[in-house]
Every structure is written in C-alpha cells, then in structure tokens.
Amino acid sequence: ADDFEDLWWVGDYSDENTGTNAGYIAIHMKRVLNVGGFQIQTSDRGKGQFAFDYLAHYSITEQDVVPVEVYVKAGTAA
C-alpha cells in the first residue's frame, strides 16, 4: 500500500482559459502506479513533451469505489 499515491491532473477545457468564463477539466486518479516509465521528447526551440502511463487501482477494502474521478467545467462565451 505504501507504493500507491493519488494523482490529480488539471488542464484547460475550452478556448477561453482565463477569467470567470474559463473551462477546466480535473482528473483524480486513486492509488496510482506508473506502469510505462518516463519519456521526454524535445524539439529545437519547442516545448518539451512528457509521456507517463499511470494505472489507478481499486482499494481492497473499498471495492465499490471507482478509482478515477473526472470533473469538467465547460467554458462559456464571453
């Protein structure tokens, strides 16, 4: 059990990314293990890209609780 951690990923979810009209997506993965290692790809004068493979796991004591939660707030027109 000590090898598992929770992981949150939060990102933009609309064309409007600032202010009260902005949209977002948040993904909460429970009891996560990295199953694919770490990869980084860069380009000349470009942004780096990082690839991760995570796998969320059910709890042995709470088998009815899904190990992934997804929250979405859609952006609205300005």
PDB file of N, CA and C in Angstrom:
ATOM      1  N   ALA A   1       0.818  -1.205   0.000  1.00  0.00           N
ATOM      2  CA  ALA A   1       0.000   0.000   0.000  1.00  0.00           C
ATOM      3  C   ALA A   1       0.859   1.265   0.000  1.00  0.00           C
ATOM      4  N   ASP A   2       2.091   1.182   0.507  1.00  0.00           N
ATOM      5  CA  ASP A   2       2.948   2.364   0.554  1.00  0.00           C
ATOM      6  C   ASP A   2       3.446   2.794  -0.829  1.00  0.00           C
ATOM      7  N   ASP A   3       3.337   1.928  -1.826  1.00  0.00           N
ATOM      8  CA  ASP A   3       3.792   2.252  -3.173  1.00  0.00           C
ATOM      9  C   ASP A   3       2.787   3.087  -3.956  1.00  0.00           C
ATOM     10  N   PHE A   4       1.554   3.175  -3.485  1.00  0.00           N
ATOM     11  CA  PHE A   4       0.496   3.874  -4.197  1.00  0.00           C
ATOM     12  C   PHE A   4       0.360   5.314  -3.718  1.00  0.00           C
ATOM     13  N   GLU A   5       0.050   6.211  -4.632  1.00  0.00           N
ATOM     14  CA  GLU A   5      -0.249   7.608  -4.321  1.00  0.00           C
ATOM     15  C   GLU A   5      -1.435   8.042  -5.173  1.00  0.00           C
ATOM     16  N   ASP A   6      -2.145   9.069  -4.751  1.00  0.00           N
ATOM     17  CA  ASP A   6      -3.186   9.676  -5.575  1.00  0.00           C
ATOM     18  C   ASP A   6      -2.537  10.702  -6.496  1.00  0.00           C
ATOM     19  N   LEU A   7      -3.137  10.892  -7.660  1.00  0.00           N
ATOM     20  CA  LEU A   7      -2.607  11.842  -8.641  1.00  0.00           C
ATOM     21  C   LEU A   7      -3.750  12.675  -9.195  1.00  0.00           C
ATOM     22  N   TRP A   8      -3.548  13.987  -9.244  1.00  0.00           N
ATOM     23  CA  TRP A   8      -4.502  14.911  -9.859  1.00  0.00           C
ATOM     24  C   TRP A   8      -3.878  15.470 -11.119  1.00  0.00           C
ATOM     25  N   TRP A   9      -4.671  15.586 -12.190  1.00  0.00           N
ATOM     26  CA  TRP A   9      -4.255  16.291 -13.394  1.00  0.00           C
ATOM     27  C   TRP A   9      -5.332  17.314 -13.682  1.00  0.00           C
ATOM     28  N   VAL A  10      -4.927  18.575 -13.863  1.00  0.00           N
ATOM     29  CA  VAL A  10      -5.871  19.667 -14.133  1.00  0.00           C
ATOM     30  C   VAL A  10      -5.411  20.388 -15.384  1.00  0.00           C
ATOM     31  N   GLY A  11      -6.339  20.642 -16.311  1.00  0.00           N
ATOM     32  CA  GLY A  11      -5.979  21.323 -17.552  1.00  0.00           C
ATOM     33  C   GLY A  11      -7.112  22.163 -18.095  1.00  0.00           C
ATOM     34  N   ASP A  12      -6.807  22.937 -19.135  1.00  0.00           N
ATOM     35  CA  ASP A  12      -7.801  23.771 -19.806  1.00  0.00           C
ATOM     36  C   ASP A  12      -8.817  22.893 -20.530  1.00  0.00           C
ATOM     37  N   TYR A  13     -10.052  23.386 -20.621  1.00  0.00           N
ATOM     38  CA  TYR A  13     -11.105  22.617 -21.278  1.00  0.00           C
ATOM     39  C   TYR A  13     -11.955  23.478 -22.196  1.00  0.00           C
ATOM     40  N   SER A  14     -11.448  24.620 -22.604  1.00  0.00           N
ATOM     41  CA  SER A  14     -12.213  25.474 -23.511  1.00  0.00           C
ATOM     42  C   SER A  14     -11.266  26.440 -24.205  1.00  0.00           C
ATOM     43  N   ASP A  15     -11.795  27.160 -25.176  1.00  0.00           N
ATOM     44  CA  ASP A  15     -10.994  28.180 -25.859  1.00  0.00           C
ATOM     45  C   ASP A  15     -10.707  29.358 -24.939  1.00  0.00           C
ATOM     46  N   GLU A  16     -11.606  29.607 -23.993  1.00  0.00           N
ATOM     47  CA  GLU A  16     -11.445  30.686 -23.020  1.00  0.00           C
ATOM     48  C   GLU A  16     -10.739  30.108 -21.803  1.00  0.00           C
ATOM     49  N   ASN A  17      -9.516  30.569 -21.530  1.00  0.00           N
ATOM     50  CA  ASN A  17      -8.718  29.965 -20.462  1.00  0.00           C
ATOM     51  C   ASN A  17      -8.413  30.896 -19.298  1.00  0.00           C
ATOM     52  N   THR A  18      -8.997  32.074 -19.294  1.00  0.00           N
ATOM     53  CA  THR A  18      -8.784  32.995 -18.181  1.00  0.00           C
ATOM     54  C   THR A  18     -10.121  33.601 -17.762  1.00  0.00           C
ATOM     55  N   GLY A  19     -10.159  34.086 -16.554  1.00  0.00           N
ATOM     56  CA  GLY A  19     -11.355  34.763 -16.066  1.00  0.00           C
ATOM     57  C   GLY A  19     -12.476  33.813 -15.694  1.00  0.00           C
ATOM     58  N   THR A  20     -13.646  34.370 -15.457  1.00  0.00           N
ATOM     59  CA  THR A  20     -14.778  33.578 -14.979  1.00  0.00           C
ATOM     60  C   THR A  20     -15.394  32.712 -16.061  1.00  0.00           C
ATOM     61  N   ASN A  21     -15.083  32.955 -17.334  1.00  0.00           N
ATOM     62  CA  ASN A  21     -15.637  32.155 -18.428  1.00  0.00           C
ATOM     63  C   ASN A  21     -14.786  30.936 -18.759  1.00  0.00           C
ATOM     64  N   ALA A  22     -13.659  30.784 -18.100  1.00  0.00           N
ATOM     65  CA  ALA A  22     -12.727  29.699 -18.424  1.00  0.00           C
ATOM     66  C   ALA A  22     -13.325  28.340 -18.068  1.00  0.00           C
ATOM     67  N   GLY A  23     -12.940  27.342 -18.855  1.00  0.00           N
ATOM     68  CA  GLY A  23     -13.338  25.968 -18.571  1.00  0.00           C
ATOM     69  C   GLY A  23     -12.124  25.167 -18.140  1.00  0.00           C
ATOM     70  N   TYR A  24     -12.374  24.097 -17.410  1.00  0.00           N
ATOM     71  CA  TYR A  24     -11.262  23.255 -16.972  1.00  0.00           C
ATOM     72  C   TYR A  24     -11.717  21.809 -16.871  1.00  0.00           C
ATOM     73  N   ILE A  25     -10.762  20.908 -16.816  1.00  0.00           N
ATOM     74  CA  ILE A  25     -11.010  19.507 -16.551  1.00  0.00           C
ATOM     75  C   ILE A  25     -10.042  19.081 -15.452  1.00  0.00           C
ATOM     76  N   ALA A  26     -10.522  18.317 -14.505  1.00  0.00           N
ATOM     77  CA  ALA A  26      -9.683  17.797 -13.424  1.00  0.00           C
ATOM     78  C   ALA A  26      -9.927  16.294 -13.328  1.00  0.00           C
ATOM     79  N   ILE A  27      -8.846  15.530 -13.314  1.00  0.00           N
ATOM     80  CA  ILE A  27      -8.934  14.084 -13.210  1.00  0.00           C
ATOM     81  C   ILE A  27      -8.191  13.648 -11.941  1.00  0.00           C
ATOM     82  N   HIS A  28      -8.893  12.937 -11.088  1.00  0.00           N
ATOM     83  CA  HIS A  28      -8.321  12.442  -9.828  1.00  0.00           C
ATOM     84  C   HIS A  28      -8.195  10.932  -9.950  1.00  0.00           C
ATOM     85  N   MET A  29      -6.971  10.447  -9.950  1.00  0.00           N
ATOM     86  CA  MET A  29      -6.718   9.007 -10.027  1.00  0.00           C
ATOM     87  C   MET A  29      -6.234   8.533  -8.659  1.00  0.00           C
ATOM     88  N   LYS A  30      -6.853   7.482  -8.158  1.00  0.00           N
ATOM     89  CA  LYS A  30      -6.552   6.990  -6.818  1.00  0.00           C
ATOM     90  C   LYS A  30      -5.643   5.764  -6.877  1.00  0.00           C
ATOM     91  N   ARG A  31      -4.731   5.680  -5.908  1.00  0.00           N
ATOM     92  CA  ARG A  31      -3.824   4.536  -5.801  1.00  0.00           C
ATOM     93  C   ARG A  31      -3.157   4.250  -7.143  1.00  0.00           C
ATOM     94  N   VAL A  32      -2.359   5.213  -7.592  1.00  0.00           N
ATOM     95  CA  VAL A  32      -1.755   5.183  -8.929  1.00  0.00           C
ATOM     96  C   VAL A  32      -0.347   4.605  -8.883  1.00  0.00           C
ATOM     97  N   LEU A  33      -0.042   3.812  -9.918  1.00  0.00           N
ATOM     98  CA  LEU A  33       1.320   3.353 -10.162  1.00  0.00           C
ATOM     99  C   LEU A  33       1.700   3.716 -11.590  1.00  0.00           C
ATOM    100  N   ASN A  34       2.934   4.123 -11.797  1.00  0.00           N
ATOM    101  CA  ASN A  34       3.459   4.384 -13.128  1.00  0.00           C
ATOM    102  C   ASN A  34       3.803   3.038 -13.753  1.00  0.00           C
ATOM    103  N   VAL A  35       3.151   2.688 -14.863  1.00  0.00           N
ATOM    104  CA  VAL A  35       3.352   1.376 -15.477  1.00  0.00           C
ATOM    105  C   VAL A  35       4.142   1.435 -16.780  1.00  0.00           C
ATOM    106  N   GLY A  36       4.525   2.647 -17.218  1.00  0.00           N
ATOM    107  CA  GLY A  36       5.199   2.761 -18.504  1.00  0.00           C
ATOM    108  C   GLY A  36       6.517   3.488 -18.473  1.00  0.00           C
ATOM    109  N   GLY A  37       7.002   3.838 -17.296  1.00  0.00           N
ATOM    110  CA  GLY A  37       8.267   4.570 -17.233  1.00  0.00           C
ATOM    111  C   GLY A  37       8.075   6.045 -17.523  1.00  0.00           C
ATOM    112  N   PHE A  38       9.160   6.691 -17.898  1.00  0.00           N
ATOM    113  CA  PHE A  38       9.182   8.138 -18.130  1.00  0.00           C
ATOM    114  C   PHE A  38       9.783   8.397 -19.498  1.00  0.00           C
ATOM    115  N   GLN A  39       9.131   9.227 -20.296  1.00  0.00           N
ATOM    116  CA  GLN A  39       9.649   9.589 -21.610  1.00  0.00           C
ATOM    117  C   GLN A  39       9.599  11.096 -21.756  1.00  0.00           C
ATOM    118  N   ILE A  40      10.626  11.673 -22.357  1.00  0.00           N
ATOM    119  CA  ILE A  40      10.638  13.107 -22.645  1.00  0.00           C
ATOM    120  C   ILE A  40      11.052  13.292 -24.094  1.00  0.00           C
ATOM    121  N   GLN A  41      10.352  14.190 -24.778  1.00  0.00           N
ATOM    122  CA  GLN A  41      10.659  14.492 -26.168  1.00  0.00           C
ATOM    123  C   GLN A  41      10.761  16.004 -26.298  1.00  0.00           C
ATOM    124  N   THR A  42      11.839  16.471 -26.880  1.00  0.00           N
ATOM    125  CA  THR A  42      12.028  17.903 -27.070  1.00  0.00           C
ATOM    126  C   THR A  42      12.272  18.181 -28.541  1.00  0.00           C
ATOM    127  N   SER A  43      12.076  19.435 -28.913  1.00  0.00           N
ATOM    128  CA  SER A  43      12.380  19.871 -30.271  1.00  0.00           C
ATOM    129  C   SER A  43      13.130  21.188 -30.193  1.00  0.00           C
ATOM    130  N   ASP A  44      13.819  21.528 -31.254  1.00  0.00           N
ATOM    131  CA  ASP A  44      14.596  22.763 -31.289  1.00  0.00           C
ATOM    132  C   ASP A  44      13.669  23.958 -31.083  1.00  0.00           C
ATOM    133  N   ARG A  45      13.882  24.696 -30.021  1.00  0.00           N
ATOM    134  CA  ARG A  45      13.099  25.882 -29.662  1.00  0.00           C
ATOM    135  C   ARG A  45      11.615  25.593 -29.453  1.00  0.00           C
ATOM    136  N   GLY A  46      11.302  24.369 -29.113  1.00  0.00           N
ATOM    137  CA  GLY A  46       9.917  23.987 -28.859  1.00  0.00           C
ATOM    138  C   GLY A  46       9.724  23.584 -27.416  1.00  0.00           C
ATOM    139  N   LYS A  47       8.510  23.319 -27.091  1.00  0.00           N
ATOM    140  CA  LYS A  47       8.189  22.866 -25.745  1.00  0.00           C
ATOM    141  C   LYS A  47       8.479  21.381 -25.617  1.00  0.00           C
ATOM    142  N   GLY A  48       8.845  20.968 -24.420  1.00  0.00           N
ATOM    143  CA  GLY A  48       9.068  19.559 -24.159  1.00  0.00           C
ATOM    144  C   GLY A  48       7.748  18.845 -23.935  1.00  0.00           C
ATOM    145  N   GLN A  49       7.708  17.595 -24.296  1.00  0.00           N
ATOM    146  CA  GLN A  49       6.538  16.763 -24.051  1.00  0.00           C
ATOM    147  C   GLN A  49       6.956  15.611 -23.150  1.00  0.00           C
ATOM    148  N   PHE A  50       6.162  15.346 -22.142  1.00  0.00           N
ATOM    149  CA  PHE A  50       6.444  14.289 -21.188  1.00  0.00           C
ATOM    150  C   PHE A  50       5.356  13.228 -21.304  1.00  0.00           C
ATOM    151  N   ALA A  51       5.743  11.986 -21.456  1.00  0.00           N
ATOM    152  CA  ALA A  51       4.775  10.895 -21.552  1.00  0.00           C
ATOM    153  C   ALA A  51       4.853  10.035 -20.290  1.00  0.00           C
ATOM    154  N   PHE A  52       3.697   9.802 -19.683  1.00  0.00           N
ATOM    155  CA  PHE A  52       3.588   8.961 -18.499  1.00  0.00           C
ATOM    156  C   PHE A  52       2.439   7.983 -18.722  1.00  0.00           C
ATOM    157  N   ASP A  53       2.553   6.804 -18.216  1.00  0.00           N
ATOM    158  CA  ASP A  53       1.458   5.837 -18.194  1.00  0.00           C
ATOM    159  C   ASP A  53       1.159   5.516 -16.739  1.00  0.00           C
ATOM    160  N   TYR A  54      -0.035   5.934 -16.305  1.00  0.00           N
ATOM    161  CA  TYR A  54      -0.446   5.668 -14.929  1.00  0.00           C
ATOM    162  C   TYR A  54      -1.648   4.741 -14.934  1.00  0.00           C
ATOM    163  N   LEU A  55      -1.724   3.906 -13.946  1.00  0.00           N
ATOM    164  CA  LEU A  55      -2.844   2.994 -13.792  1.00  0.00           C
ATOM    165  C   LEU A  55      -3.393   3.144 -12.380  1.00  0.00           C
ATOM    166  N   ALA A  56      -4.677   3.544 -12.295  1.00  0.00           N
ATOM    167  CA  ALA A  56      -5.346   3.672 -10.996  1.00  0.00           C
ATOM    168  C   ALA A  56      -5.867   2.303 -10.575  1.00  0.00           C
ATOM    169  N   HIS A  57      -5.888   2.066  -9.267  1.00  0.00           N
ATOM    170  CA  HIS A  57      -6.272   0.758  -8.749  1.00  0.00           C
ATOM    171  C   HIS A  57      -7.406   0.870  -7.732  1.00  0.00           C
ATOM    172  N   TYR A  58      -8.270  -0.133  -7.749  1.00  0.00           N
ATOM    173  CA  TYR A  58      -9.304  -0.241  -6.726  1.00  0.00           C
ATOM    174  C   TYR A  58      -8.661  -0.541  -5.375  1.00  0.00           C
ATOM    175  N   SER A  59      -9.339  -0.153  -4.311  1.00  0.00           N
ATOM    176  CA  SER A  59      -8.904  -0.469  -2.961  1.00  0.00           C
ATOM    177  C   SER A  59      -9.449  -1.842  -2.573  1.00  0.00           C
ATOM    178  N   ILE A  60      -8.650  -2.627  -1.919  1.00  0.00           N
ATOM    179  CA  ILE A  60      -9.095  -3.948  -1.469  1.00  0.00           C
ATOM    180  C   ILE A  60     -10.194  -3.828  -0.410  1.00  0.00           C
ATOM    181  N   THR A  61     -10.189  -2.708   0.327  1.00  0.00           N
ATOM    182  CA  THR A  61     -11.189  -2.512   1.387  1.00  0.00           C
ATOM    183  C   THR A  61     -12.416  -1.739   0.912  1.00  0.00           C
ATOM    184  N   GLU A  62     -12.338  -1.059  -0.244  1.00  0.00           N
ATOM    185  CA  GLU A  62     -13.464  -0.286  -0.788  1.00  0.00           C
ATOM    186  C   GLU A  62     -13.652  -0.653  -2.257  1.00  0.00           C
ATOM    187  N   GLN A  63     -14.036  -1.874  -2.531  1.00  0.00           N
ATOM    188  CA  GLN A  63     -14.107  -2.363  -3.896  1.00  0.00           C
ATOM    189  C   GLN A  63     -15.259  -1.771  -4.705  1.00  0.00           C
ATOM    190  N   ASP A  64     -16.188  -1.074  -4.069  1.00  0.00           N
ATOM    191  CA  ASP A  64     -17.293  -0.434  -4.775  1.00  0.00           C
ATOM    192  C   ASP A  64     -16.972   0.996  -5.189  1.00  0.00           C
ATOM    193  N   VAL A  65     -15.811   1.518  -4.808  1.00  0.00           N
ATOM    194  CA  VAL A  65     -15.430   2.899  -5.125  1.00  0.00           C
ATOM    195  C   VAL A  65     -14.525   2.891  -6.361  1.00  0.00           C
ATOM    196  N   VAL A  66     -14.984   3.543  -7.429  1.00  0.00           N
ATOM    197  CA  VAL A  66     -14.221   3.617  -8.680  1.00  0.00           C
ATOM    198  C   VAL A  66     -12.955   4.438  -8.443  1.00  0.00           C
ATOM    199  N   PRO A  67     -11.790   4.008  -8.942  1.00  0.00           N
ATOM    200  CA  PRO A  67     -10.533   4.687  -8.635  1.00  0.00           C
ATOM    201  C   PRO A  67     -10.239   5.930  -9.482  1.00  0.00           C
ATOM    202  N   VAL A  68     -11.183   6.364 -10.319  1.00  0.00           N
ATOM    203  CA  VAL A  68     -10.956   7.554 -11.138  1.00  0.00           C
ATOM    204  C   VAL A  68     -12.175   8.462 -11.038  1.00  0.00           C
ATOM    205  N   GLU A  69     -11.933   9.760 -10.798  1.00  0.00           N
ATOM    206  CA  GLU A  69     -12.990  10.764 -10.775  1.00  0.00           C
ATOM    207  C   GLU A  69     -12.658  11.819 -11.826  1.00  0.00           C
ATOM    208  N   VAL A  70     -13.639  12.241 -12.616  1.00  0.00           N
ATOM    209  CA  VAL A  70     -13.426  13.253 -13.654  1.00  0.00           C
ATOM    210  C   VAL A  70     -14.387  14.410 -13.390  1.00  0.00           C
ATOM    211  N   TYR A  71     -13.843  15.614 -13.313  1.00  0.00           N
ATOM    212  CA  TYR A  71     -14.618  16.830 -13.093  1.00  0.00           C
ATOM    213  C   TYR A  71     -14.423  17.735 -14.313  1.00  0.00           C
ATOM    214  N   VAL A  72     -15.537  18.245 -14.868  1.00  0.00           N
ATOM    215  CA  VAL A  72     -15.467  19.106 -16.045  1.00  0.00           C
ATOM    216  C   VAL A  72     -16.302  20.351 -15.801  1.00  0.00           C
ATOM    217  N   LYS A  73     -15.708  21.509 -16.065  1.00  0.00           N
ATOM    218  CA  LYS A  73     -16.458  22.767 -16.085  1.00  0.00           C
ATOM    219  C   LYS A  73     -16.262  23.333 -17.479  1.00  0.00           C
ATOM    220  N   ALA A  74     -17.302  23.304 -18.279  1.00  0.00           N
ATOM    221  CA  ALA A  74     -17.202  23.810 -19.643  1.00  0.00           C
ATOM    222  C   ALA A  74     -17.070  25.333 -19.634  1.00  0.00           C
ATOM    223  N   GLY A  75     -16.292  25.866 -20.533  1.00  0.00           N
ATOM    224  CA  GLY A  75     -16.170  27.308 -20.664  1.00  0.00           C
ATOM    225  C   GLY A  75     -17.426  27.885 -21.299  1.00  0.00           C
ATOM    226  N   THR A  76     -17.639  29.168 -21.075  1.00  0.00           N
ATOM    227  CA  THR A  76     -18.799  29.839 -21.647  1.00  0.00           C
ATOM    228  C   THR A  76     -18.346  30.987 -22.533  1.00  0.00           C
ATOM    229  N   ALA A  77     -19.210  31.452 -23.406  1.00  0.00           N
ATOM    230  CA  ALA A  77     -18.898  32.563 -24.302  1.00  0.00           C
ATOM    231  C   ALA A  77     -18.711  33.839 -23.492  1.00  0.00           C
ATOM    232  N   ALA A  78     -17.792  34.645 -23.930  1.00  0.00           N
ATOM    233  CA  ALA A  78     -17.503  35.910 -23.233  1.00  0.00           C
ATOM    234  C   ALA A  78     -18.606  36.903 -23.373  1.00  0.00           C
TER     235      ALA A  78
END
